[in-house]
Coordinates of C-alpha atoms (C1' of nucleotides) in Angstrom, one line a residue:
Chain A
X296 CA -23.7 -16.8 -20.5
X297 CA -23.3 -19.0 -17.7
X298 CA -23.4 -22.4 -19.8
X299 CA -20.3 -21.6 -20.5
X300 CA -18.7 -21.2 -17.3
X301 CA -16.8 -24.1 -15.2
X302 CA -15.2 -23.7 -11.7
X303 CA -12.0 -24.3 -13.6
X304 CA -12.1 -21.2 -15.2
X305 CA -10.8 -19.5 -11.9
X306 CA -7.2 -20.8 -11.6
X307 CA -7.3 -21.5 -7.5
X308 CA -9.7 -23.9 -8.4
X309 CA -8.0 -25.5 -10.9
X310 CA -5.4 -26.2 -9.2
X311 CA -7.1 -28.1 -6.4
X312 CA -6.7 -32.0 -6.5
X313 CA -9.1 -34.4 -7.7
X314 CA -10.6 -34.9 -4.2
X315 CA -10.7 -31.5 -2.6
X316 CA -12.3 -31.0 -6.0
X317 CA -15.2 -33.7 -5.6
X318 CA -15.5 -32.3 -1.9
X319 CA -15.9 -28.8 -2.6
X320 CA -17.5 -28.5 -6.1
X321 CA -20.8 -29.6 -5.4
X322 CA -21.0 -27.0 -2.8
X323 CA -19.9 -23.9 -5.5
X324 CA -22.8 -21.4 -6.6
X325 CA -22.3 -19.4 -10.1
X326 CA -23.4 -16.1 -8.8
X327 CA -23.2 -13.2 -11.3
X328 CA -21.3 -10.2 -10.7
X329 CA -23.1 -7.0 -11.7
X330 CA -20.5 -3.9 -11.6
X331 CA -20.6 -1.7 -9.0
X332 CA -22.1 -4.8 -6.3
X333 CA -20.6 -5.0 -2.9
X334 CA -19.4 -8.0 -1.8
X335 CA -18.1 -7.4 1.5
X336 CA -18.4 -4.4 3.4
X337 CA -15.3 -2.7 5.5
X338 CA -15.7 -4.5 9.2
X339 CA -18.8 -6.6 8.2
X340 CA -18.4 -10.3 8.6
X341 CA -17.7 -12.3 5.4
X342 CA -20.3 -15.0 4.7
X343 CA -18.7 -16.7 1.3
X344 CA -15.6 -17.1 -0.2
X345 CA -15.4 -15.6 -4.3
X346 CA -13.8 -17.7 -7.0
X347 CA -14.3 -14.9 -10.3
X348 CA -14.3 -16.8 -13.6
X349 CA -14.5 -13.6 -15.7
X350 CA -15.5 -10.8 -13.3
X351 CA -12.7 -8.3 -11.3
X352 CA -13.3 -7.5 -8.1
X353 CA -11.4 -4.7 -6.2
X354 CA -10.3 -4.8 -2.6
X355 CA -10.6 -0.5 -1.9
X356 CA -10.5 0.8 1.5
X357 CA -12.9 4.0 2.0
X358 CA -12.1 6.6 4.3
X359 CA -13.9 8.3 6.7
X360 CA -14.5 11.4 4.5
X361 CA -15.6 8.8 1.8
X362 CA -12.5 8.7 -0.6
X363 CA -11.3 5.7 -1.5
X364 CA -8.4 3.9 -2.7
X365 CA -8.0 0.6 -4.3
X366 CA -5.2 -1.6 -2.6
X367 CA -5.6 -5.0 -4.7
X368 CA -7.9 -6.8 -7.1
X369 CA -8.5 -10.1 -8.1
X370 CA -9.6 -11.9 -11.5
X371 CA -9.7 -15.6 -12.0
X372 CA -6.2 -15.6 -11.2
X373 CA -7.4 -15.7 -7.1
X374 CA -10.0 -15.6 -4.6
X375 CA -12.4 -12.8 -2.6
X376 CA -12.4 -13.8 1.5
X377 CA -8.6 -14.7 2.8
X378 CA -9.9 -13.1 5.8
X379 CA -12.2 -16.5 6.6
X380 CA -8.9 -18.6 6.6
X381 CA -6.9 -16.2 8.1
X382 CA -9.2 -16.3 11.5
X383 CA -10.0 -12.7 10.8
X384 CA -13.3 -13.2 9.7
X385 CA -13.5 -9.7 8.3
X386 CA -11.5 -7.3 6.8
X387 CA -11.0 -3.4 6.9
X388 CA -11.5 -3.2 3.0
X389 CA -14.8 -3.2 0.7
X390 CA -14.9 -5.8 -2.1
X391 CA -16.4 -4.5 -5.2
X392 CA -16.9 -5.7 -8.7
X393 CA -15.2 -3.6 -10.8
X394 CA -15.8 -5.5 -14.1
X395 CA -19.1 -7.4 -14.5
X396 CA -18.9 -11.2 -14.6
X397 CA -19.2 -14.2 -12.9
X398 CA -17.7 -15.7 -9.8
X399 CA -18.4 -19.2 -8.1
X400 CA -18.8 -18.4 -4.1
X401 CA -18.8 -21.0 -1.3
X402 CA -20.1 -20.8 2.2
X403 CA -17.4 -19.8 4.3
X404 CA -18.1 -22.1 6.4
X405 CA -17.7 -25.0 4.0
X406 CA -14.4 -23.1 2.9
X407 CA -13.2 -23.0 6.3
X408 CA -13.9 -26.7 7.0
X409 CA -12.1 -28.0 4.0
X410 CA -9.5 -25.5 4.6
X411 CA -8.5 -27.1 7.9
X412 CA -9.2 -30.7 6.4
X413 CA -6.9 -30.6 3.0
X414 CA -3.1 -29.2 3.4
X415 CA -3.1 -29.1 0.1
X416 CA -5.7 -26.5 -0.1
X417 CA -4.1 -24.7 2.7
X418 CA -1.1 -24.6 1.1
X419 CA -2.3 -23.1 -2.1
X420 CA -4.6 -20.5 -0.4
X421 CA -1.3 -19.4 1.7
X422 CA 0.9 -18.7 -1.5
X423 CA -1.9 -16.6 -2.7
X424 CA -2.5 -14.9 -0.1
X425 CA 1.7 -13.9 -0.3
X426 CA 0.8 -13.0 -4.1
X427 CA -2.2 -10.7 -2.5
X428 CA 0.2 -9.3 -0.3
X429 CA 3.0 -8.3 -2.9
X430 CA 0.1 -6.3 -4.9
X431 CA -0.7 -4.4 -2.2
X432 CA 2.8 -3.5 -0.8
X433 CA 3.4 -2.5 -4.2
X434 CA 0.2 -0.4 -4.9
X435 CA 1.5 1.5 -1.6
X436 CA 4.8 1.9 -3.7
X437 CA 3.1 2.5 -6.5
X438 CA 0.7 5.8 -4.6
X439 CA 4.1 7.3 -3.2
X440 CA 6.4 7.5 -6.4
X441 CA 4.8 7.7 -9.3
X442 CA 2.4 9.6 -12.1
X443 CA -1.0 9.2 -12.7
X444 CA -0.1 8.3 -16.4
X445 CA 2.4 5.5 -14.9
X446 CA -0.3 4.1 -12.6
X447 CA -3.1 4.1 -15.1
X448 CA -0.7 2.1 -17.2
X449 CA -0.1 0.0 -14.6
X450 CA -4.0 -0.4 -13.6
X451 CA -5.3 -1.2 -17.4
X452 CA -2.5 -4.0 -17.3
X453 CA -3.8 -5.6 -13.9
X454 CA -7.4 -5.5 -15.2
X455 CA -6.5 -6.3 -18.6
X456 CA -4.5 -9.5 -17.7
X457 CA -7.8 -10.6 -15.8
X458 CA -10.1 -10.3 -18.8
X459 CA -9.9 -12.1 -21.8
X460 CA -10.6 -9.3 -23.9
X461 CA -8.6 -6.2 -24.8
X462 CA -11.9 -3.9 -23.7
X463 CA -12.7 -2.9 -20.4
X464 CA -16.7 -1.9 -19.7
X465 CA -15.0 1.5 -17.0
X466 CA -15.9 5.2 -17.2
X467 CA -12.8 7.6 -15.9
X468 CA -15.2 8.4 -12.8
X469 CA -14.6 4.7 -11.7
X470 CA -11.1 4.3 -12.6
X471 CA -10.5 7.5 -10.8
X472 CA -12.4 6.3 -7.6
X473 CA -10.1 2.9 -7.9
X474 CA -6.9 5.1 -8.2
X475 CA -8.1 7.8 -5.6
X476 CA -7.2 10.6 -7.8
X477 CA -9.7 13.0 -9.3
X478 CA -12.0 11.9 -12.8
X479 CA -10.5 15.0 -14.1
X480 CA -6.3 13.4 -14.0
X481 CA -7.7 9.9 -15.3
X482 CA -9.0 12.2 -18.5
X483 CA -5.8 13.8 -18.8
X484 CA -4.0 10.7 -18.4
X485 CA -6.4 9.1 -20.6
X486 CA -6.2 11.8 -22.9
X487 CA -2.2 11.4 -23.4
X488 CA -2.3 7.6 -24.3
X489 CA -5.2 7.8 -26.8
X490 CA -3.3 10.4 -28.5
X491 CA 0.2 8.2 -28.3
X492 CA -2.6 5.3 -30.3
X493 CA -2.3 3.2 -27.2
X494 CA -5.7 3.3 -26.2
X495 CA -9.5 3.9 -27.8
X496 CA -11.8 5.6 -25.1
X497 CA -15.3 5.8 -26.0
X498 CA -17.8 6.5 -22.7
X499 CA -17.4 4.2 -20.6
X500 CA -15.7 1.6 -23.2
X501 CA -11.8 1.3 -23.3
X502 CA -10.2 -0.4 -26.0
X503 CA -6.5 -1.3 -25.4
X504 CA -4.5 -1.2 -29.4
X505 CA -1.1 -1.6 -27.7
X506 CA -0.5 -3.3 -24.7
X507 CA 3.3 -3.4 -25.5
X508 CA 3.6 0.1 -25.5
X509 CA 1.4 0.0 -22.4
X510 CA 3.8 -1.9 -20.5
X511 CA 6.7 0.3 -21.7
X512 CA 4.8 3.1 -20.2
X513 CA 3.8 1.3 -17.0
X514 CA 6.1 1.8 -14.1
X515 CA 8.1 -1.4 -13.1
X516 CA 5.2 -2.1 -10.0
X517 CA 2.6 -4.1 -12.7
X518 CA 5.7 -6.3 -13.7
X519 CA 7.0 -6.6 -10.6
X520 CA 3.4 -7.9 -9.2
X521 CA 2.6 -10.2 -12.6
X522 CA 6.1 -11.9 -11.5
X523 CA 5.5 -12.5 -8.1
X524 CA 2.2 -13.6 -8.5
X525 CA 3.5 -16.5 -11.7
X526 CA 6.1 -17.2 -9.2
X527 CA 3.9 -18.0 -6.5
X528 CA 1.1 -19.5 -8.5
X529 CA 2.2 -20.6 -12.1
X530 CA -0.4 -22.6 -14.0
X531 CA -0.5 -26.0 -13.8
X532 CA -2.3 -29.2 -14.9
X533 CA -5.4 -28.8 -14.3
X534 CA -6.8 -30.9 -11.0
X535 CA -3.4 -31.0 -9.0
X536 CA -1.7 -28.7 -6.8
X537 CA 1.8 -29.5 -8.2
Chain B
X166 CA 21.4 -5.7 28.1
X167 CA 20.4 -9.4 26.4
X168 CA 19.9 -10.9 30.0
X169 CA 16.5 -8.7 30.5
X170 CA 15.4 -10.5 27.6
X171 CA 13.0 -13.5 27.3
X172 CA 11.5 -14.7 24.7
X173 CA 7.5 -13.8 26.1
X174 CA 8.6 -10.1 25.7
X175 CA 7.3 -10.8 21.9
X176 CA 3.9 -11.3 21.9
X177 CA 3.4 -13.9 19.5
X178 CA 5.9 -16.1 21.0
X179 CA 4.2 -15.3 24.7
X180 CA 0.6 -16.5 23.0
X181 CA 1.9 -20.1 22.2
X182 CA 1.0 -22.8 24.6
X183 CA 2.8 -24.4 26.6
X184 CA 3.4 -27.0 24.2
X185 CA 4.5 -25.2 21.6
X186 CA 6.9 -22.9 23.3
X187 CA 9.0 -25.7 25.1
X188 CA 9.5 -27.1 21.5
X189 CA 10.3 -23.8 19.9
X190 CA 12.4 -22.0 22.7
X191 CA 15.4 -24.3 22.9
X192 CA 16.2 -23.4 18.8
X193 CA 15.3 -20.0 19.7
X194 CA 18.9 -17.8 19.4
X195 CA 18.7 -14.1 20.7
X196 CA 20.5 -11.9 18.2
X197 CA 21.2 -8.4 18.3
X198 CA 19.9 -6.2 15.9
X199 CA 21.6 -3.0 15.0
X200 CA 20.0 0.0 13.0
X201 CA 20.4 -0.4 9.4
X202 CA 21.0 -4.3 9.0
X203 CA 19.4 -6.0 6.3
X204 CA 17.7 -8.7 7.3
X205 CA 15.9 -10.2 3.7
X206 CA 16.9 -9.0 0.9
X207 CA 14.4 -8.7 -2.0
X208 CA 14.2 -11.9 -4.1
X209 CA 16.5 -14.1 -1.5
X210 CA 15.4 -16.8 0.2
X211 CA 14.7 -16.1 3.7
X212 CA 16.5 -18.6 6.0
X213 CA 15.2 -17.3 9.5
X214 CA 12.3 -15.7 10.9
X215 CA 12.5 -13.0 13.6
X216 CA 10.4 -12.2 16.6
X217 CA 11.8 -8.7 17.4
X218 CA 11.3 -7.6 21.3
X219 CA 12.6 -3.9 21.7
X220 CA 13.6 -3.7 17.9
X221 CA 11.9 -2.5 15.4
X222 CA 11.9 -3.7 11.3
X223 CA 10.6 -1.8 8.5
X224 CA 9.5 -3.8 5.4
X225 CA 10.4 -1.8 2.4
X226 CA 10.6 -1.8 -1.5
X227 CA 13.4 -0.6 -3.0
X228 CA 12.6 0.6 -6.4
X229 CA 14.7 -0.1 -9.9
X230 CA 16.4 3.5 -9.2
X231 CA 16.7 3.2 -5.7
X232 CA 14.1 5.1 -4.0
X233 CA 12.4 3.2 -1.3
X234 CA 9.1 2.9 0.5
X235 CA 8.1 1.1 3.6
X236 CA 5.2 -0.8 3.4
X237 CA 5.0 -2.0 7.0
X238 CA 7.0 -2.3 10.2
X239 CA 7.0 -5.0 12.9
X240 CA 8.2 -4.7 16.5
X241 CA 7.3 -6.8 19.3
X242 CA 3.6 -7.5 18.1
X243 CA 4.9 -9.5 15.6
X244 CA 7.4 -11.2 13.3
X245 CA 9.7 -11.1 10.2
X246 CA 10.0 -14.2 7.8
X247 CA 5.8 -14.4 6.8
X248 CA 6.7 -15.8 3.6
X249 CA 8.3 -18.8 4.6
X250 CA 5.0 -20.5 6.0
X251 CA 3.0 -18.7 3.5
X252 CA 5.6 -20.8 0.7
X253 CA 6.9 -18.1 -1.0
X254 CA 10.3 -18.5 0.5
X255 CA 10.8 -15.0 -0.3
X256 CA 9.5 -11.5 -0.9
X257 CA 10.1 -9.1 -2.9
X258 CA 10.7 -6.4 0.5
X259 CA 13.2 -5.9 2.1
X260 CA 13.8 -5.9 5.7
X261 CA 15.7 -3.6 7.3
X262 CA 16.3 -2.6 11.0
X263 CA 14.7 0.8 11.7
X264 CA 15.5 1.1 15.0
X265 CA 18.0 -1.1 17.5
X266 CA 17.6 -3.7 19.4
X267 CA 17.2 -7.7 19.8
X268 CA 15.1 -10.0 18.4
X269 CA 15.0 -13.6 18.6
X270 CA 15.4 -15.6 15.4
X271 CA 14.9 -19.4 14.6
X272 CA 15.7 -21.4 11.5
X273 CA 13.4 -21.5 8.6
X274 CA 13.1 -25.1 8.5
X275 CA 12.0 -25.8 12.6
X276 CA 9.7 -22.9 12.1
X277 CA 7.8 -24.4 8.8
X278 CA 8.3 -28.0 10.8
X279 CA 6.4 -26.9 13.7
X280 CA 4.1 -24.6 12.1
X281 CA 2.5 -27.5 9.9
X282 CA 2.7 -30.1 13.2
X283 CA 0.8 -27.0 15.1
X284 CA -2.6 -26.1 14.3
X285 CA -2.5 -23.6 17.2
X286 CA 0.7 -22.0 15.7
X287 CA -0.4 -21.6 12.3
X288 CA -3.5 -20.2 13.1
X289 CA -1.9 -17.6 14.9
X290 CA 0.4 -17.0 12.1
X291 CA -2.5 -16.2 10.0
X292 CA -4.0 -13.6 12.2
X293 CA -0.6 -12.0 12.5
X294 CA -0.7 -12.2 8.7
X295 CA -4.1 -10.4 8.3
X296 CA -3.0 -7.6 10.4
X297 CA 0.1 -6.9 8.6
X298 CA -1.7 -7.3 5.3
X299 CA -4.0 -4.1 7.0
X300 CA -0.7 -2.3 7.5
X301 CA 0.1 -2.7 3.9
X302 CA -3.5 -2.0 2.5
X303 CA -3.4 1.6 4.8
X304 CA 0.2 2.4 4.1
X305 CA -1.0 2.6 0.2
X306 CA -4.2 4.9 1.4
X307 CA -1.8 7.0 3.4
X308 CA 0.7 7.0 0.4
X309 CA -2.2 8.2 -1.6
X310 CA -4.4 10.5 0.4
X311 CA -2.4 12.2 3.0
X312 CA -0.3 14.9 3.7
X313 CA 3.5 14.5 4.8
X314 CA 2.5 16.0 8.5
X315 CA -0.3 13.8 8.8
X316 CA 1.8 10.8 7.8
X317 CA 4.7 11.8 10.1
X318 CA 2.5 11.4 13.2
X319 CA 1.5 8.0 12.0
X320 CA 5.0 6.5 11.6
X321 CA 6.3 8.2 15.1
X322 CA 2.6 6.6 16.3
X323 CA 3.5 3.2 15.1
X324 CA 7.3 3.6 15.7
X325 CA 6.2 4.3 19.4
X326 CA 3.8 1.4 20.2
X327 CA 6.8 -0.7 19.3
X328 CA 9.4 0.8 22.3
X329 CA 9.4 1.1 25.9
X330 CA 10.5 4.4 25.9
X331 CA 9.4 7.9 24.1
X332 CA 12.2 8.6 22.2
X333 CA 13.5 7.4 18.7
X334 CA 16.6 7.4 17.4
X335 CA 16.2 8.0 13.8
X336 CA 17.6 11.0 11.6
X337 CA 15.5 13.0 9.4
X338 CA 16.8 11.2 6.6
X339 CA 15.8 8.0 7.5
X340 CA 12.4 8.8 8.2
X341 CA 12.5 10.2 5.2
X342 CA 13.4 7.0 3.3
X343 CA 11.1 5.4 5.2
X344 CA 8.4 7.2 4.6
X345 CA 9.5 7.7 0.4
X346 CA 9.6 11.4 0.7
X347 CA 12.3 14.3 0.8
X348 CA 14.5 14.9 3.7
X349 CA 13.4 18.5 3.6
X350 CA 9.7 17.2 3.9
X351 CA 10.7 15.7 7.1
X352 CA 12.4 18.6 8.4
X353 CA 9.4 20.7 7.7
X354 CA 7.1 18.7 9.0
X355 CA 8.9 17.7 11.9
X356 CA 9.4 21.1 12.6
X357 CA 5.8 22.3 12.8
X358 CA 5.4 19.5 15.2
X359 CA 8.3 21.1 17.4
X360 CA 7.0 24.4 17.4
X361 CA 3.9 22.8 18.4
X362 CA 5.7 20.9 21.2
X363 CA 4.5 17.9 20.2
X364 CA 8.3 16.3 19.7
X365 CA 11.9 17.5 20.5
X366 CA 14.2 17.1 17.9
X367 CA 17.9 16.9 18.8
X368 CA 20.3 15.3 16.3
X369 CA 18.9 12.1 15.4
X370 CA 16.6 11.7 18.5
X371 CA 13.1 12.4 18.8
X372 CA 11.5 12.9 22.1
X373 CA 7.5 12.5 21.6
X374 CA 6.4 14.9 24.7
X375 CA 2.4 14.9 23.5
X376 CA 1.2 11.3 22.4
X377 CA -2.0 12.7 22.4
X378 CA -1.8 15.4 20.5
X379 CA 0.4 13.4 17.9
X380 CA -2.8 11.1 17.9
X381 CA -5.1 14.1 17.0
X382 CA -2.9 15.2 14.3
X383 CA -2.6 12.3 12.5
X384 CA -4.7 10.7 9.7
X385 CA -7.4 8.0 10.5
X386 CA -4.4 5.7 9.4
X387 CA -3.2 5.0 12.3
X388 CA -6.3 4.2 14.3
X389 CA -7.3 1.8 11.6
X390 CA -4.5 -0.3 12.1
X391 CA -4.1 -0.2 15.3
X392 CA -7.6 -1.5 15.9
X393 CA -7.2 -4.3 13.6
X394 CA -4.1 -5.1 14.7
X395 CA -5.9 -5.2 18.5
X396 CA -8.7 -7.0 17.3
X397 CA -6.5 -9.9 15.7
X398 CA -4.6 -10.2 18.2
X399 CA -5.4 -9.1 21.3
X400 CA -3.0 -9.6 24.5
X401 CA -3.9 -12.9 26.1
X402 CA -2.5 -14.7 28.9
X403 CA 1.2 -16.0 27.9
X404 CA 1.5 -19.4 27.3
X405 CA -2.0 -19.5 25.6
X406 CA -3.2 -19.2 22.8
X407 CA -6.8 -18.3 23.7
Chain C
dT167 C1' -37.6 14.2 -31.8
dT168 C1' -36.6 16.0 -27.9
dG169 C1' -35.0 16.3 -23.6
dA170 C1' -32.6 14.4 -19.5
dG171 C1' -28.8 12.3 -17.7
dT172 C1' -24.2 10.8 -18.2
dC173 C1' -19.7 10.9 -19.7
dT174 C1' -15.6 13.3 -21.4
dG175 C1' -12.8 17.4 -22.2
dT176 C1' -10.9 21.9 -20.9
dA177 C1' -9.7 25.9 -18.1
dC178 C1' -8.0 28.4 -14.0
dG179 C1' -5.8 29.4 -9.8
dC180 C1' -4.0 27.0 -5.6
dT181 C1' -1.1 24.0 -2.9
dA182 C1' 1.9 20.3 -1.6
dT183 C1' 5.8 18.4 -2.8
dC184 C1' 9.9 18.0 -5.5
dG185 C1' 14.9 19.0 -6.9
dA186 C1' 18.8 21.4 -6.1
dA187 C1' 21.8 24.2 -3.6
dC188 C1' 23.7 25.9 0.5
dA189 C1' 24.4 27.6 5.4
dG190 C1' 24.6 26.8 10.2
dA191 C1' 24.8 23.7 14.2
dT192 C1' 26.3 19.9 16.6
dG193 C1' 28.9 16.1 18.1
dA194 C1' 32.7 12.9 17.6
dC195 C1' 37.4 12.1 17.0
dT196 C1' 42.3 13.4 16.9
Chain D
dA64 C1' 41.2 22.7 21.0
dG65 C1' 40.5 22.1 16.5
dT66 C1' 38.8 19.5 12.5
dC67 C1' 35.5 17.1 10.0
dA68 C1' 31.5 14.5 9.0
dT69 C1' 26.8 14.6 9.9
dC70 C1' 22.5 16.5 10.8
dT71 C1' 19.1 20.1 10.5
dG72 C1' 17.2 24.3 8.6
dT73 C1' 16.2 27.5 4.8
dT74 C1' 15.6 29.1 0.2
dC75 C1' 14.1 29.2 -4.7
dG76 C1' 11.9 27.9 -8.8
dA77 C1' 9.4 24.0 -11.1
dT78 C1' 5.6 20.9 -11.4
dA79 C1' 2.1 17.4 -10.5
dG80 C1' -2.1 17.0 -8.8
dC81 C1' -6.2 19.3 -6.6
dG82 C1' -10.8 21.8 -6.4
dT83 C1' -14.0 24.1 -8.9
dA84 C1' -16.5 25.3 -12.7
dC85 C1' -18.5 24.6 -17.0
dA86 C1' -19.2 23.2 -21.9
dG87 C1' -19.7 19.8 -25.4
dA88 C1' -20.9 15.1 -26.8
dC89 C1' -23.1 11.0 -26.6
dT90 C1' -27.0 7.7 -25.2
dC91 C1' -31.3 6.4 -24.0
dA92 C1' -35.9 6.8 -23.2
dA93 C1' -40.2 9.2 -23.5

DNA sequence: TTGAGTCTGTACGCTATCGAACAGATGACT
DNA sequence: AGTCATCTGTTCGATAGCGTACAGACTCAA
């Protein structure tokens, strides 16, 4: 229901000031997110910047014999494209929507331009871009030391804090292609928690009972990411970049 | 041997015009940096950045119970202190010297002063940025998908692109910490690769006699970031920045 | 209602890596 | 020359995750 949908669901553009706001919302396009959609391709030049309001996309890189890996996502919390301000103009990752949604996308273009107009905007895109950077330094953390169980904790958090619903829309297959282990650990895994009462797994349909109990299972890389990332970027009134 | 040093033997300061470098260079202090100093700690604010020339830095996260994990490593391509023009102020890495050497440092403050009174300079910056965030986004692939062989030859790859020389001075156990795995695991591996006669191990020195086999050996990984890295920054005429 | 397709659960042997313990080799220092 | 700390090599059992195979359960559409 896109009615319901305003650019300031996606915190980034929240935070913007009154005037980058006037600049760049007319410009935004409510584009919907159907799972599995590829929004930028590994090496392919990116054409528009993604805001998500309630969709997740996942930064994954794929490897030459086609397994992949997820190294970040992003909710409403950030933005699809920091290669278009960083100069790079593409990046070695695929984007893909993981959880269907909405996102608001811009020309990058546009982006680019009011990137170099507005420090403000500069600024904020730079702190998230450090937040971006903490996830993935910690997913590599995260792949060397610990246990499928501990990661799939750490995973339903991260997609869990990006939804506004304690159900995620995910079979094992996918969540096993995001962690880059097999379908067949992510059942397991999967298995163990709905048995603890943590989670409710019914094809394709997971239904988090217990987050507390999640996090207590998690290993310390979600909470160490969640408190970068409120460091970085905490909320803030609405229309100003603090 | 500081005199053979100048500031152009780091690339990013030898890509700044002309400008730029005769306001940076005078605040630019040559410091020695000797294996196993901690440059950031995780958490503290960062007060200088660093533009290593024959040293190298490894970026790593030391976890709650003290096993660590690098997530990238900078030598003369690039710089140590991101998060300071990013905002952040800090990270939660920590930097560490991996191998000897000198860098060049300068404050915090001059470097955020000039950065936002130089387009030229931040936009390099960002490219640098986007490459390292490609280190970080592999190192979690290579955490995931690879063997400990396979990621062996891409840390001596990486480690080598950042000397002069073909030999490391770096114990078992370091690389072991480095890379997050067992000492053993290193000793294995790195003895396959002897008996190969791809390296010559001696008591914390590693002689690489066959680059090119080391190349063949080792995951895509490598390649991957080394091509972005090239392509975000390729070597241009010091004193420009193209 | 029935069948096809998809999703989840389970089993089995295999391998890489871990954890712990220890032995030998080397180089530095006295 | 002798001592000692450090570094490397080796062994052993334990285990997490892999690859493969297959069976049951659910959904949807014909």
């Amino acid at each position: 229901m896109p009615d319901t949908h305003t650019p300031q669901k996606n915190h980034l553009l929240a935070a913007l000031s009154a005037e980058v706001q006037e600049r760049i919302f007319p410009f935004l396009e409510l584009a919907p997110m159907p799972l599995g959609k590829v929004l930028y391709e590994s090496g392919a030049a990116e054409h528009h910047v993604y805001f998500p309001t309630d969709s997740i996309i996942s930064l994954l890189y794929v490897m030459e014999n086609g397994a992949s890996a997820e190294t970040a996502v992003v909710g409403d919390e950030g933005m699809v494209g920091i290669a278009l301000f960083m100069g790079g103009e593409s990046t070695t990752s695929r984007a893909l929507v993981q959880s269907a949604g909405f996102a608001y996308r811009l020309p990058g273009k546009r982006f680019k331009d009011e990137v170099s107009r507005h420090g403000d905007l500069l600024f904020l895109m730079l702190r998230y871009s450090q937040a971006l950077i903490t996830q993935m330094a910690q997913t590599a953390v995260c792949n060397r030391h610990h246990s499928i169980d501990q990661q799939l904790c750490r995973w339903l958090l991260l997609s869990l804090d990006r939804l506004s619903v304690n159900q995620l829309v995910m079979t094992q297959e996918l969540i096993a292609n995001m962690l880059g282990v097999r379908r067949e650990g992510v059942t397991d895994a999967a298995g163990r928690l709905q048995k603890e009462g943590v989670i409710e797994y019914h094809r394709g349909r997971i239904t988090v009972l217990d987050r507390a109990k999640l996090e207590q299972l998690s290993c310390e890389c979600y909470a160490v990411v969640k408190a970068e990332t409120d460091r970085l970027l905490p909320r803030v009134q609405p229309g100003s970049v603090q």
